[in-house]
Coordinates of C-alpha atoms in Angstrom, one line a residue:
M1 CA 309.4 12.0 102.0
G2 CA 310.2 8.8 104.2
I3 CA 308.6 8.1 107.8
D4 CA 312.0 8.4 108.8
N5 CA 311.9 12.2 108.5
L6 CA 307.9 12.5 109.7
S7 CA 309.3 13.2 113.2
V8 CA 311.2 15.7 114.3
S9 CA 314.8 15.7 116.7
H10 CA 315.0 17.2 119.9
K11 CA 315.7 21.4 119.5
P12 CA 315.3 22.9 123.2
L13 CA 313.9 26.3 123.2
K14 CA 316.2 29.3 123.6
E15 CA 316.4 30.0 127.9
E16 CA 315.8 33.3 127.7
K17 CA 312.5 33.0 126.3
L18 CA 311.7 30.7 128.4
D19 CA 312.5 33.0 131.4
S20 CA 310.8 35.7 130.8
A21 CA 307.8 33.9 130.1
L22 CA 308.0 31.7 133.3
K23 CA 309.2 34.4 135.6
S24 CA 305.5 35.1 136.7
S25 CA 304.5 33.5 140.0
E26 CA 301.1 33.5 139.5
M27 CA 301.5 29.9 137.3
S28 CA 301.2 26.8 138.3
P29 CA 303.0 24.1 137.8
E30 CA 299.9 22.7 135.7
E31 CA 300.3 25.8 133.7
I32 CA 304.1 25.5 133.4
A33 CA 304.0 22.3 132.5
D34 CA 301.7 22.9 129.2
F35 CA 303.8 26.2 128.6
L36 CA 306.5 24.6 127.6
F37 CA 304.6 21.9 126.0
D38 CA 303.2 24.3 123.8
Q39 CA 306.1 26.2 122.7
Y40 CA 307.9 23.1 122.3
M41 CA 305.9 21.6 119.6
K42 CA 305.1 25.0 117.9
Q43 CA 309.2 25.5 117.5
H44 CA 309.5 21.6 116.3
L45 CA 306.2 22.6 113.8
L46 CA 308.0 26.1 112.2
D47 CA 311.3 24.3 112.5
K48 CA 309.8 21.1 110.2
F49 CA 308.3 24.1 107.8
F50 CA 311.6 24.8 107.5
E51 CA 313.3 21.7 106.7
D52 CA 310.3 21.0 104.1
L53 CA 311.0 24.5 102.3
E54 CA 314.6 24.2 102.0
D55 CA 313.2 21.9 99.0
Y56 CA 311.3 24.2 97.0
L57 CA 313.2 27.5 97.4
D58 CA 316.7 28.5 97.8
T59 CA 318.3 29.8 100.7
S60 CA 318.2 33.5 100.3
Q61 CA 314.0 32.6 99.6
I62 CA 313.6 31.2 102.8
E63 CA 315.8 34.0 104.3
E64 CA 313.0 36.5 102.5
V65 CA 310.2 34.5 104.2
R66 CA 311.3 34.0 107.6
A67 CA 311.6 37.6 107.5
S68 CA 307.5 38.1 106.4
L69 CA 306.8 35.3 109.2
A70 CA 308.6 37.9 112.0
S71 CA 305.5 40.3 111.0
Y72 CA 302.8 38.1 111.8
K73 CA 301.7 37.1 115.3
D74 CA 302.8 34.0 116.7
D75 CA 299.4 31.5 115.9
E76 CA 299.3 32.9 112.4
V77 CA 302.5 31.9 111.9
T78 CA 302.2 28.7 113.8
I79 CA 298.5 28.0 111.8
A80 CA 300.0 29.3 108.8
T81 CA 303.5 26.9 108.7
A82 CA 301.5 23.9 110.2
I83 CA 299.9 21.8 106.9
P84 CA 298.9 18.5 106.7
N85 CA 300.6 15.8 105.3
E86 CA 298.8 15.3 102.4
L87 CA 299.0 18.7 101.4
R88 CA 302.6 19.4 102.5
E89 CA 303.8 18.5 98.4
K90 CA 301.4 20.9 97.4
N91 CA 301.7 23.9 99.1
F92 CA 304.9 24.3 99.1
Q93 CA 304.8 23.2 95.1
R94 CA 302.5 26.4 95.1
L95 CA 305.0 28.6 97.1
H96 CA 308.2 27.4 94.4
D97 CA 305.6 28.4 91.1
E98 CA 304.5 31.5 93.0
V99 CA 307.8 32.8 93.7
T100 CA 309.8 31.2 90.6
K101 CA 307.4 31.3 87.3
E102 CA 304.9 33.4 88.7
G103 CA 307.1 36.7 89.6
K104 CA 305.8 36.7 92.9
T105 CA 308.1 37.8 96.3
P106 CA 308.7 35.0 99.0
A107 CA 306.8 37.8 101.2
E108 CA 303.3 37.8 98.9
A109 CA 303.4 34.0 98.8
I110 CA 303.7 33.5 102.4
K111 CA 300.6 36.2 102.5
R112 CA 298.4 34.3 100.3
L113 CA 299.0 31.4 103.0
V114 CA 298.8 33.4 106.0
E115 CA 295.2 34.3 105.0
A116 CA 294.1 31.5 103.7
S117 CA 294.7 30.6 107.3
N118 CA 293.1 33.0 108.9
R119 CA 290.3 32.7 106.7
Y120 CA 289.4 28.7 107.2
N121 CA 290.0 29.1 110.5
F122 CA 292.3 26.3 111.6
G123 CA 293.9 25.1 114.5
I124 CA 296.6 23.1 116.1
G125 CA 295.7 19.8 118.4
Y126 CA 297.7 16.6 120.0
H127 CA 297.0 13.1 120.1
T128 CA 298.8 11.0 122.0
S129 CA 299.3 6.8 121.0
P130 CA 301.2 3.9 121.5
I131 CA 300.8 2.5 117.9
D132 CA 303.3 4.1 114.8
I133 CA 300.8 5.6 112.4
R134 CA 301.8 5.3 109.5
P135 CA 301.2 7.2 106.1
T136 CA 299.2 6.3 102.9
A137 CA 301.2 5.6 100.0
N138 CA 299.8 8.9 98.6
G139 CA 300.3 10.6 101.7
V140 CA 297.5 10.6 103.3
W141 CA 298.3 10.7 107.1
N142 CA 295.6 10.9 109.6
I143 CA 294.2 9.1 113.2
K144 CA 290.9 7.4 112.2
A145 CA 288.0 7.6 114.8
T146 CA 288.1 4.7 117.1
E147 CA 285.4 5.4 120.2
Q148 CA 282.1 5.5 120.2
D149 CA 281.0 9.0 121.7
H150 CA 277.4 8.9 123.0
R151 CA 277.5 12.7 123.1
D152 CA 277.3 12.0 119.0
G153 CA 275.1 9.5 118.7
D154 CA 277.4 6.7 119.0
L155 CA 279.5 7.8 115.9
A156 CA 282.7 7.0 116.4
R157 CA 285.3 9.4 116.9
A158 CA 289.1 10.6 117.1
Y159 CA 290.6 12.8 120.0
Y160 CA 292.8 15.7 120.5
S161 CA 293.8 18.4 123.1
S162 CA 296.0 21.2 123.1
K163 CA 297.4 21.7 126.6
F164 CA 299.7 18.9 128.2
R165 CA 297.5 18.3 131.2
H166 CA 295.0 16.1 129.2
L167 CA 297.3 14.0 127.1
Y168 CA 297.0 10.5 127.9
K169 CA 300.7 9.4 129.2
A170 CA 300.9 6.2 129.1
K171 CA 303.6 4.2 130.2
N172 CA 304.7 2.9 127.5
D173 CA 306.6 4.7 124.7
G174 CA 304.8 6.1 121.5
Y175 CA 304.2 9.2 119.5
I176 CA 302.2 12.8 120.2
Y177 CA 301.0 13.6 116.6
A178 CA 299.9 17.2 115.8
V179 CA 296.8 17.3 114.2
R180 CA 295.0 19.9 112.4
T181 CA 291.7 21.0 113.8
S182 CA 288.9 22.7 112.6
P183 CA 286.2 25.3 114.5
E184 CA 283.2 22.6 113.8
D185 CA 285.4 20.0 116.1
K186 CA 283.5 19.7 119.2
T187 CA 284.6 20.1 122.7
D188 CA 283.7 19.7 126.1
G189 CA 286.8 22.5 127.0
N190 CA 289.4 19.8 127.7
W191 CA 289.5 17.5 124.9
S192 CA 287.6 17.5 121.1
R193 CA 287.0 15.2 118.8
S194 CA 286.3 14.7 115.3
S195 CA 285.6 11.9 112.6
S196 CA 289.3 12.2 111.5
L197 CA 292.0 13.7 112.3
S198 CA 294.7 14.6 109.4
I199 CA 298.3 14.2 110.8
I200 CA 300.9 17.6 110.3
M201 CA 303.6 15.9 112.4
R202 CA 304.6 13.6 115.0
V203 CA 307.0 13.6 118.1
P204 CA 308.0 11.1 120.1
F205 CA 305.9 11.0 123.7
R206 CA 309.2 10.3 126.0
E207 CA 311.2 13.1 124.5
V208 CA 307.9 15.9 125.2
H209 CA 307.3 14.5 128.4
D210 CA 310.9 14.3 129.8
Y211 CA 311.6 17.8 128.5
V212 CA 308.7 19.1 129.6
V213 CA 308.8 17.7 133.4
Q214 CA 313.2 18.0 133.3
T215 CA 312.6 21.9 132.5
A216 CA 309.6 22.5 134.9
K217 CA 311.7 21.5 137.8
K218 CA 314.6 23.0 136.5
M219 CA 312.6 26.6 137.1
K220 CA 311.6 25.6 139.6
K221 CA 314.6 25.1 141.9
T222 CA 315.6 28.5 139.9
A223 CA 312.6 30.2 141.5
K224 CA 313.1 29.0 144.9
K225 CA 316.9 30.7 145.0

C-alpha cells in the first residue's frame, strides 16, 4: 500500500442522516460540529476498511461482510474496522484465510474480529499535525511522543481527542490522524495521552475542517427558515 493511498477522499454524508440527527434544537454549535466531525471520520474509517478489503475478498463475500456488520452496534463496527496500519495486512489476510481456506462464512470471520475488538476495549482518537508523518518500510505508522507531561513524571506523551472542539486548528494545512486508543491511556476529560499512538488513517485537515464548518452553517440557515 503506497503512501498516496493512506489519505481518504472526501465523501459527503447522506443528508437525510444529518437531518434526522440534527433536528434537535437543544444541540449547541459546538455539539453540532462535534457530531459532524464524528460522523465524517467514522464514515471514512469504514470506507477505508472496505476499500482495503477488496484486495482480499471478492464482491459477493464483501457484501456478506456488509450485511453482517449491519447487525452490530455502530460503535462496534467502527472499532472492529478501524485497524492500525501495521496490523491491516495481517488482519485482512486472516479474514481471507478464514473464508477461503477454513470454510468460515464472511459473517463468522467478521464476528471474530468484532469480538476481539470488544474484548480489548479499543477506541478511536484523533491527532492533528502539520507534519507529514509517514509509515516505516515495514508498515509501522505511529505518532511518537514529543511533549513532556508533568502529570506523568515529565515522560514524553502524544495527545489525542475525540471531539472537533478540542483539536488543534493550525492555520497551515496538515492532517488529522485517526489513531487506535487503549483504556489504559490517561485523560483529563478533554485530551488523552499515551507514549505512542498507532495510526489507522489520515485525512487532510482542511478537508475535514471545511466540511464541518460549512455543513454546520447550512444547518443553521435551514433551522432559521
